[in-house]
PDB file of C-alpha atoms in Angstrom:
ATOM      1  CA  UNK A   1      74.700  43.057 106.152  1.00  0.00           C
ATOM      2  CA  UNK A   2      74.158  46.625 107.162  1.00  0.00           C
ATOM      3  CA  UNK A   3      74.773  46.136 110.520  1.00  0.00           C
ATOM      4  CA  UNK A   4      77.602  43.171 110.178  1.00  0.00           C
ATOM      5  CA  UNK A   5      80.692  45.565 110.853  1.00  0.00           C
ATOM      6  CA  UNK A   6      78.795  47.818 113.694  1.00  0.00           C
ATOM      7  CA  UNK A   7      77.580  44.237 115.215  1.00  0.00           C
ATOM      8  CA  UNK A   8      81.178  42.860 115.064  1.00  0.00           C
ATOM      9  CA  UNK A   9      82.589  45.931 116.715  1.00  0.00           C
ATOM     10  CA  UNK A  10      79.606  45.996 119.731  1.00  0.00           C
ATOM     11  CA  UNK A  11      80.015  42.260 120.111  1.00  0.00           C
ATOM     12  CA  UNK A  12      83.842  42.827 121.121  1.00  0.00           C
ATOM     13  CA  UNK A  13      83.490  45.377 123.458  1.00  0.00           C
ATOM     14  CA  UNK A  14      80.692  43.083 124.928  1.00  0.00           C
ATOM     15  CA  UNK A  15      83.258  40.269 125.495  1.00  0.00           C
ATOM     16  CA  UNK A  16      85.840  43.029 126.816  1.00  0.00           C
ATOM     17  CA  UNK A  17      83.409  44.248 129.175  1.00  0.00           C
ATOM     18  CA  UNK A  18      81.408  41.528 130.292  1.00  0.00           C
ATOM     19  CA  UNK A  19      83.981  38.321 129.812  1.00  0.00           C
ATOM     20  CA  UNK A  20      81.138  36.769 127.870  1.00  0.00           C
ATOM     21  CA  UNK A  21      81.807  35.013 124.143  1.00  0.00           C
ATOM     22  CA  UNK A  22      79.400  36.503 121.552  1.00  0.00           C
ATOM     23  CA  UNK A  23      79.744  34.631 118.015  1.00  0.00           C
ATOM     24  CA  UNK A  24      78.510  37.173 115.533  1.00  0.00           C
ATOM     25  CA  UNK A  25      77.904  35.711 112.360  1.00  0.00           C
ATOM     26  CA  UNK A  26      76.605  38.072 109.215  1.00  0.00           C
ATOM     27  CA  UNK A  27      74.457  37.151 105.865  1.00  0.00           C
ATOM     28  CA  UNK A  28      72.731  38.510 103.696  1.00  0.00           C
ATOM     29  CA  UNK A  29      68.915  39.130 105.565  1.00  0.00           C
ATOM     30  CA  UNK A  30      66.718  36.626 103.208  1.00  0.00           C
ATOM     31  CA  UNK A  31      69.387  34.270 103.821  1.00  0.00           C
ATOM     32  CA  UNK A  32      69.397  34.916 107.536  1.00  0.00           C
ATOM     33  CA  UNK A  33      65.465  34.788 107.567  1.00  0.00           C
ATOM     34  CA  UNK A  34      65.380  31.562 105.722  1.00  0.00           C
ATOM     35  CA  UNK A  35      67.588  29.968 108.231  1.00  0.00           C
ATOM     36  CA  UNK A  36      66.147  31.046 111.603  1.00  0.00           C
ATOM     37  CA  UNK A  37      62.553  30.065 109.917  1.00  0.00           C
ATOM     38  CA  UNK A  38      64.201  26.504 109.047  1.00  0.00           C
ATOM     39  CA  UNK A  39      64.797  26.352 112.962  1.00  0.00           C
ATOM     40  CA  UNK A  40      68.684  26.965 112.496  1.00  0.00           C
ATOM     41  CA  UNK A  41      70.246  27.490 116.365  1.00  0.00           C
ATOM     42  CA  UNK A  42      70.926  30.858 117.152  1.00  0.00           C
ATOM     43  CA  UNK A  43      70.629  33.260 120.204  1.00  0.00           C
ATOM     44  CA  UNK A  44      69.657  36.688 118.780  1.00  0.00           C
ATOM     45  CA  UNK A  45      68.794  38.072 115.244  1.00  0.00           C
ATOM     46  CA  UNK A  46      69.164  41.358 114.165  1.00  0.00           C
ATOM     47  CA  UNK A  47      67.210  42.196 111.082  1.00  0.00           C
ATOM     48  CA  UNK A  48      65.453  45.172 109.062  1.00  0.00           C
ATOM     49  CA  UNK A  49      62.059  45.325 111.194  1.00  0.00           C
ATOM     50  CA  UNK A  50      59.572  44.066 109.078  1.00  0.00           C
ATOM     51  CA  UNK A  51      61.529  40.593 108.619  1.00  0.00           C
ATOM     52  CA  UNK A  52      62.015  40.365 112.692  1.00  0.00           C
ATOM     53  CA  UNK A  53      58.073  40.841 112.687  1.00  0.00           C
ATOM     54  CA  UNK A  54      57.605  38.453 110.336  1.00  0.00           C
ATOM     55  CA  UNK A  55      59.634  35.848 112.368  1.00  0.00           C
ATOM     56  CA  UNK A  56      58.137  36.940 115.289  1.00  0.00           C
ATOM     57  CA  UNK A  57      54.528  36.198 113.604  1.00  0.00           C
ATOM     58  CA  UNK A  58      56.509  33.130 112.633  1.00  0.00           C
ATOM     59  CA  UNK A  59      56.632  31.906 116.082  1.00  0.00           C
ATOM     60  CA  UNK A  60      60.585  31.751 115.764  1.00  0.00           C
ATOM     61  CA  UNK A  61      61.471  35.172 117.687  1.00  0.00           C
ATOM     62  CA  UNK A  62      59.739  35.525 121.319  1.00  0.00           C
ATOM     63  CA  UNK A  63      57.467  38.657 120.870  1.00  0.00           C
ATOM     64  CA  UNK A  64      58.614  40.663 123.914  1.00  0.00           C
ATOM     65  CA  UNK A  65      62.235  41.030 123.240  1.00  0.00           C
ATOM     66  CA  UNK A  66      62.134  43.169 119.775  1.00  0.00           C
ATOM     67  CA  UNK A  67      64.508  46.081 120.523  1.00  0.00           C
ATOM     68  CA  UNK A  68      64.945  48.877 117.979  1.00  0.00           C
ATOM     69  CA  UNK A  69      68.262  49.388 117.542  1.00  0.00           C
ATOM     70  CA  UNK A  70      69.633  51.703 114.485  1.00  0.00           C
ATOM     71  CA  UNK A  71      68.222  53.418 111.550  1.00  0.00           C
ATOM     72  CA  UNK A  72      70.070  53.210 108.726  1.00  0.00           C
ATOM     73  CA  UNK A  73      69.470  55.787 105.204  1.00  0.00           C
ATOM     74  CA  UNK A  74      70.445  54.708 101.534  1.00  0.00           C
ATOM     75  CA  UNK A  75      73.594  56.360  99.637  1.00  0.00           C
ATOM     76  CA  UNK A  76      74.608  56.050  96.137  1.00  0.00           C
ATOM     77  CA  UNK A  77      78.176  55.523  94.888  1.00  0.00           C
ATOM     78  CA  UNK A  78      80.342  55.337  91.774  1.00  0.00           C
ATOM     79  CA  UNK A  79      83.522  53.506  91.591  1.00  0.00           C
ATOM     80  CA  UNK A  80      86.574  55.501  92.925  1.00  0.00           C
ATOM     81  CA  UNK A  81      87.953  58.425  90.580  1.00  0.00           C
ATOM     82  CA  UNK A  82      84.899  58.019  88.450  1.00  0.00           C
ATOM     83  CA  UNK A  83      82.575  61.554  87.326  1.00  0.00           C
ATOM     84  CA  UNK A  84      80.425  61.710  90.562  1.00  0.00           C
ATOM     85  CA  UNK A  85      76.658  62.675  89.491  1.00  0.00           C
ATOM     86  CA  UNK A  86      74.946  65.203  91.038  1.00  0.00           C
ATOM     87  CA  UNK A  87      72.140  63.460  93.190  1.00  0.00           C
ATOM     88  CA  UNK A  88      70.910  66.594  95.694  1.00  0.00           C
ATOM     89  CA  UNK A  89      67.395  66.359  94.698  1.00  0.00           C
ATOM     90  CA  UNK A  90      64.979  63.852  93.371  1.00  0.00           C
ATOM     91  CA  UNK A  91      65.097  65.409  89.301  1.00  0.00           C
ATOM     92  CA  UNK A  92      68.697  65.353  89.191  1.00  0.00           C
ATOM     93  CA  UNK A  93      69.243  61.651  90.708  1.00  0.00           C
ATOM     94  CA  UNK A  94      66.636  60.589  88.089  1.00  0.00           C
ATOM     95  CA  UNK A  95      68.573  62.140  85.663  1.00  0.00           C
ATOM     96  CA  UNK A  96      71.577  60.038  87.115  1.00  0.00           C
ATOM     97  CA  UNK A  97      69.916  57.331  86.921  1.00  0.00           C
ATOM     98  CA  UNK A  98      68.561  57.695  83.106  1.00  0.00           C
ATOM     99  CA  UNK A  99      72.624  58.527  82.445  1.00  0.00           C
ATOM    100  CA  UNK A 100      74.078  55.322  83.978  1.00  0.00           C
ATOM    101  CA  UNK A 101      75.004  52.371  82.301  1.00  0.00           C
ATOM    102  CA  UNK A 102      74.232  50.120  84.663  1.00  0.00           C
ATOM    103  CA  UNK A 103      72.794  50.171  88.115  1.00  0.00           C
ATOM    104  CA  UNK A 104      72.912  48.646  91.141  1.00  0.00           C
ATOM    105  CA  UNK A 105      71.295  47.716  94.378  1.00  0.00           C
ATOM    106  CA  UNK A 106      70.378  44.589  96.779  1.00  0.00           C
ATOM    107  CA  UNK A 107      67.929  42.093  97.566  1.00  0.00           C
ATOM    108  CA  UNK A 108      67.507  43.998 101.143  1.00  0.00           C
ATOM    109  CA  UNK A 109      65.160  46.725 101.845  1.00  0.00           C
ATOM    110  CA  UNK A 110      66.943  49.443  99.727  1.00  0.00           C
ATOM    111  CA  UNK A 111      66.374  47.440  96.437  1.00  0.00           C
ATOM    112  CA  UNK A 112      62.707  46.943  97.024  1.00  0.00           C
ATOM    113  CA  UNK A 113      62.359  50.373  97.871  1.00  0.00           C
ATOM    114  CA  UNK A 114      64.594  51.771  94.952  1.00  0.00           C
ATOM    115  CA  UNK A 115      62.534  49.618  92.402  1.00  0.00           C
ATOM    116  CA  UNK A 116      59.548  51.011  93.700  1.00  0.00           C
ATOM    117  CA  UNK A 117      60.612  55.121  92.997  1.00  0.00           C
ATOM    118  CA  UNK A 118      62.044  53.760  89.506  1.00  0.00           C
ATOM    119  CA  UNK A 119      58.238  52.449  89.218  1.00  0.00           C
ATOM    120  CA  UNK A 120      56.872  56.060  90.314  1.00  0.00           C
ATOM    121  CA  UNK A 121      59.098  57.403  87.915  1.00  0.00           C
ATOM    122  CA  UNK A 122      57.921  55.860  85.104  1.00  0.00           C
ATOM    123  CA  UNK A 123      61.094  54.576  84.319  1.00  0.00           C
ATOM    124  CA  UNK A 124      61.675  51.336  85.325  1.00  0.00           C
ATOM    125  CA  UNK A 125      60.595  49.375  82.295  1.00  0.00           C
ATOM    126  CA  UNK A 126      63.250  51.883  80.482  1.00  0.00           C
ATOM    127  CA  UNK A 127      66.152  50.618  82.832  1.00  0.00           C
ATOM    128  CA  UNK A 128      64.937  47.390  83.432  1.00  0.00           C
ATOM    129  CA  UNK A 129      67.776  45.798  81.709  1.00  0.00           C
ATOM    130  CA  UNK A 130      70.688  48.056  82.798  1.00  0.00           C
ATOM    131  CA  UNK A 131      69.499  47.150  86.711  1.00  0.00           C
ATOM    132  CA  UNK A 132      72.054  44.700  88.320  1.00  0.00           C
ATOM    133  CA  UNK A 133      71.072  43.165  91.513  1.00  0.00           C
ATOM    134  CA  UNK A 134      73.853  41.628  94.106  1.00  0.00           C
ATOM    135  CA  UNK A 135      72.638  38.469  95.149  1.00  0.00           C
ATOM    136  CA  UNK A 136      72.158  38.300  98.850  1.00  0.00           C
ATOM    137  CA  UNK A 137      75.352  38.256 101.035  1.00  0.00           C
ATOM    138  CA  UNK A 138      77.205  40.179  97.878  1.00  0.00           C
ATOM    139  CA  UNK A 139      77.878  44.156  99.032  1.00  0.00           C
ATOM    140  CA  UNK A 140      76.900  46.514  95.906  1.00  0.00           C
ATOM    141  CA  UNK A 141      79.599  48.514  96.541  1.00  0.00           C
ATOM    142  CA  UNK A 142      82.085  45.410  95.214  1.00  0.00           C
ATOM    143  CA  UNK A 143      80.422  45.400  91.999  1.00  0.00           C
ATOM    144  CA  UNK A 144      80.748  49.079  91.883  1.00  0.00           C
ATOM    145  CA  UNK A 145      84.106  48.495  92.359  1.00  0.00           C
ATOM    146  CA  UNK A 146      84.743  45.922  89.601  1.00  0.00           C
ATOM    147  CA  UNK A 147      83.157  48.256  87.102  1.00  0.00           C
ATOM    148  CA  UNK A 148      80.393  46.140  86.946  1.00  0.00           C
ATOM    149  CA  UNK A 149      77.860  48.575  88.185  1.00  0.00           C
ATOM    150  CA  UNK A 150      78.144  52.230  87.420  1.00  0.00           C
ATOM    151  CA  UNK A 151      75.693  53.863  89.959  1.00  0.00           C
ATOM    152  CA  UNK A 152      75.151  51.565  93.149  1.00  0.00           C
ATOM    153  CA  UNK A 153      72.639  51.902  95.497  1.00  0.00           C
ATOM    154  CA  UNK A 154      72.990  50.413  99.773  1.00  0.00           C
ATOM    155  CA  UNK A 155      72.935  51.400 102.906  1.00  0.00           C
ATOM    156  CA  UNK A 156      75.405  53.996 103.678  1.00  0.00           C
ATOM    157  CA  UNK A 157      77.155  51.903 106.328  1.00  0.00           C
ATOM    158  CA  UNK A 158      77.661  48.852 103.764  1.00  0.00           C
ATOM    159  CA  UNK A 159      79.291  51.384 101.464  1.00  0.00           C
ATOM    160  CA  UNK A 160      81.354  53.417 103.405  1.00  0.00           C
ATOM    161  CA  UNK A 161      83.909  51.126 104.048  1.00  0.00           C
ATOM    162  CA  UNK A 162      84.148  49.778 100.704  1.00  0.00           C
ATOM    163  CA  UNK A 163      87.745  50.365  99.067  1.00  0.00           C
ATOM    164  CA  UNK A 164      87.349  51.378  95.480  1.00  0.00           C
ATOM    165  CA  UNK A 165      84.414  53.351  95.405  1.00  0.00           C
ATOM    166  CA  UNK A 166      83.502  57.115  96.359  1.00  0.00           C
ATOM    167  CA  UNK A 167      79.943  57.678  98.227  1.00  0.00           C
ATOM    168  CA  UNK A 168      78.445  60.533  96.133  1.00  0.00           C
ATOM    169  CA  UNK A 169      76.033  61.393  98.911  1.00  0.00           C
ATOM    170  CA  UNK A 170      72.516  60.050 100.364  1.00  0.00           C
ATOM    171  CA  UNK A 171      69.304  59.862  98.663  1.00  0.00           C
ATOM    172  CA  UNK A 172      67.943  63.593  98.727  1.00  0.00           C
ATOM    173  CA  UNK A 173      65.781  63.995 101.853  1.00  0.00           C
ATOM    174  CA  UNK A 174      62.585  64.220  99.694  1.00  0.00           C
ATOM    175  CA  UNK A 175      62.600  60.495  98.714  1.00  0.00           C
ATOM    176  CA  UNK A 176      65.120  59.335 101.323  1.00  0.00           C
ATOM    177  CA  UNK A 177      64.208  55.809 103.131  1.00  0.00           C
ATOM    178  CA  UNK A 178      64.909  54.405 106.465  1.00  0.00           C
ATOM    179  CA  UNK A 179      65.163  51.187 107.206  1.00  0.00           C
ATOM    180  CA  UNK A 180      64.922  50.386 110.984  1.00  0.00           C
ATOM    181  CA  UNK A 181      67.234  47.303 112.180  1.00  0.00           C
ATOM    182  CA  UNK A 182      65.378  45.345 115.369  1.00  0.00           C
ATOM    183  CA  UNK A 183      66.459  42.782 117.343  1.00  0.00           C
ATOM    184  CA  UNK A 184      65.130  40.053 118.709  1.00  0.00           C
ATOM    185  CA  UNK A 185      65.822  36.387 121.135  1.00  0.00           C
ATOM    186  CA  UNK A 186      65.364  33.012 119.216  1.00  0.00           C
ATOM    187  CA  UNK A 187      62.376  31.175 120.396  1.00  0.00           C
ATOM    188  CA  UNK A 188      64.576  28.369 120.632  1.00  0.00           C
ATOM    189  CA  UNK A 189      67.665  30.504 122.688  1.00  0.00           C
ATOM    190  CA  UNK A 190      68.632  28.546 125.592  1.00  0.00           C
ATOM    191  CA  UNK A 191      69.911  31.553 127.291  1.00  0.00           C
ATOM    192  CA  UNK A 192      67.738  33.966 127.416  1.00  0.00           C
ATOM    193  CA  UNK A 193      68.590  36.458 129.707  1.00  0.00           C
ATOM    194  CA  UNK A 194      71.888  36.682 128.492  1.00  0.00           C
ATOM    195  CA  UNK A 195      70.596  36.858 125.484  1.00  0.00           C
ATOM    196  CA  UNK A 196      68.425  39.644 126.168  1.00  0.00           C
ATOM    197  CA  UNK A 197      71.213  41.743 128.045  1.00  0.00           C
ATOM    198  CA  UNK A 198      73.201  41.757 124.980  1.00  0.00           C
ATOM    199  CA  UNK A 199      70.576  43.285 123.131  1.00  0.00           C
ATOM    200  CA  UNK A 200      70.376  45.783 125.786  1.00  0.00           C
ATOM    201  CA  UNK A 201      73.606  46.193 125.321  1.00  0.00           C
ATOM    202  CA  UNK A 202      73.768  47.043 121.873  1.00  0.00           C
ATOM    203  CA  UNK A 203      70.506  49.259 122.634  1.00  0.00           C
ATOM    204  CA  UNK A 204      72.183  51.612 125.286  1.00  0.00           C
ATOM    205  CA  UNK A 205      73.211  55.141 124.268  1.00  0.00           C
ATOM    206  CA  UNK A 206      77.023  53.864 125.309  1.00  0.00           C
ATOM    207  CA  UNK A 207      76.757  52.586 121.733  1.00  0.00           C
ATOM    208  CA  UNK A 208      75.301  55.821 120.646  1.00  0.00           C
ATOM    209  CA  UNK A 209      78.673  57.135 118.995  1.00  0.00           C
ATOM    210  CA  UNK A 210      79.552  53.483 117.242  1.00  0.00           C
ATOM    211  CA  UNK A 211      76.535  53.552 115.489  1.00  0.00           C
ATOM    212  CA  UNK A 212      77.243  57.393 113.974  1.00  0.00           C
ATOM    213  CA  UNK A 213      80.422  56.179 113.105  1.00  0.00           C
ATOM    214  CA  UNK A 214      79.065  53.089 111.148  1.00  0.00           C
ATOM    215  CA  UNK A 215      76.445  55.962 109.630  1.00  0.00           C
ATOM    216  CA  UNK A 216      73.966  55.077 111.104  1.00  0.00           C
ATOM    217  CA  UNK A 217      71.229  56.734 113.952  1.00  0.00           C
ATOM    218  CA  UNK A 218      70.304  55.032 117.120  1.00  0.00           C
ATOM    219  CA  UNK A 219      66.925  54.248 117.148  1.00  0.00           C
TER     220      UNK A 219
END
């Protein structure tokens, strides 16, 4: 879902530029996995790298069309007009954190990461029960925005577009992630080579600037 509106964008200008249809179609990334694994027909996946490895260990991506495309860092948020926390370094967004009344973050790369520093911390038993987790597809920022979550934690490009919320800033550098997005040709894809110039496509530094703009660095 981090890369749904970025993907959408890039697969217009495609068409535009090229004449050729692209369906883009986003989900949350267990969901996607699941399906391309169950043999679902698709062209190309785009995915946080270690699930497009697994699928290509899978057998259900072919191996020499994994392209690197964006690198994407986590923000936290608080629903619009709310007290923003200060988060600029690792004691005071564990301070944050101890001070919310409920938290947030996804099934995606983010969430395992973020439950892994709570873990670190020493805290996570503490929290355990304040933690909300959006189930897969579901953006943390809308629950943030319902007042169900009071300190979310996603990628900053599946947050920054959210209405309803303010992004209070990234994870200090110290303990920041980066998840990597790949992409990758279905073992099944019946048009390869188009296939494989799309992802070139979306590789290119001509979609250098879209990516920034979605927050998010080429790779």
């Amino acid at each position: 879902m981090a890369t749904r509106e970025l993907l959408q964008e890039l697969a217009q200008q495609y068409q535009r530029d090229t004449g050729l249809e692209v369906i883009a179609e986003a989900a949350g990334g267990v969901d996607v996995a699941k399906r391309v694994r169950a043999g679902e027909s698709v062209d190309v996946v785009v995915l946080s790298s270690t699930a497009i490895d697994s699928l290509i260990a899978a057998g259900s991506l072919l191996p020499d069309s994994r392209l690197e495309l964006v690198a994407s860092g986590v923000a936290v948020a608080v629903r619009a007009a709310a007290p923003q926390p200060d988060v600029g370094s690792e004691e005071a967004l564990k301070r944050a954190v101890l001070g919310a009344k409920t938290l947030g973050y996804s099934t995606g790369p983010s969430g395992v990461y973020l439950e892994k520093l709570f873990e670190r911390w020493g805290i996570l038993e503490q929290i355990r029960e304040r933690i909300v987790v959006a189930p897969p597809g579901v953006p943390v920022g809308s629950l943030v925005a319902s007042g169900q979550v009071e300190l979310g934690f996603q990628q900053l490009s599946e947050l920054m577009s959210l209405p309803g919320i303010a992004v209070v800033g990234p994870l200090p550098p110290q303990i920041q992630t980066i998840t990597l997005f790949c992409g990758a040709v279905s073992s099944g894809c019946l048009q390869p080579q188009a296939a494989r110039a799309l992802l070139s496509y979306v590789k290119s530094p001509a979609a250098s600037a879209l990516k920034r703009r979605f927050g998010m660095e080429p790779a």
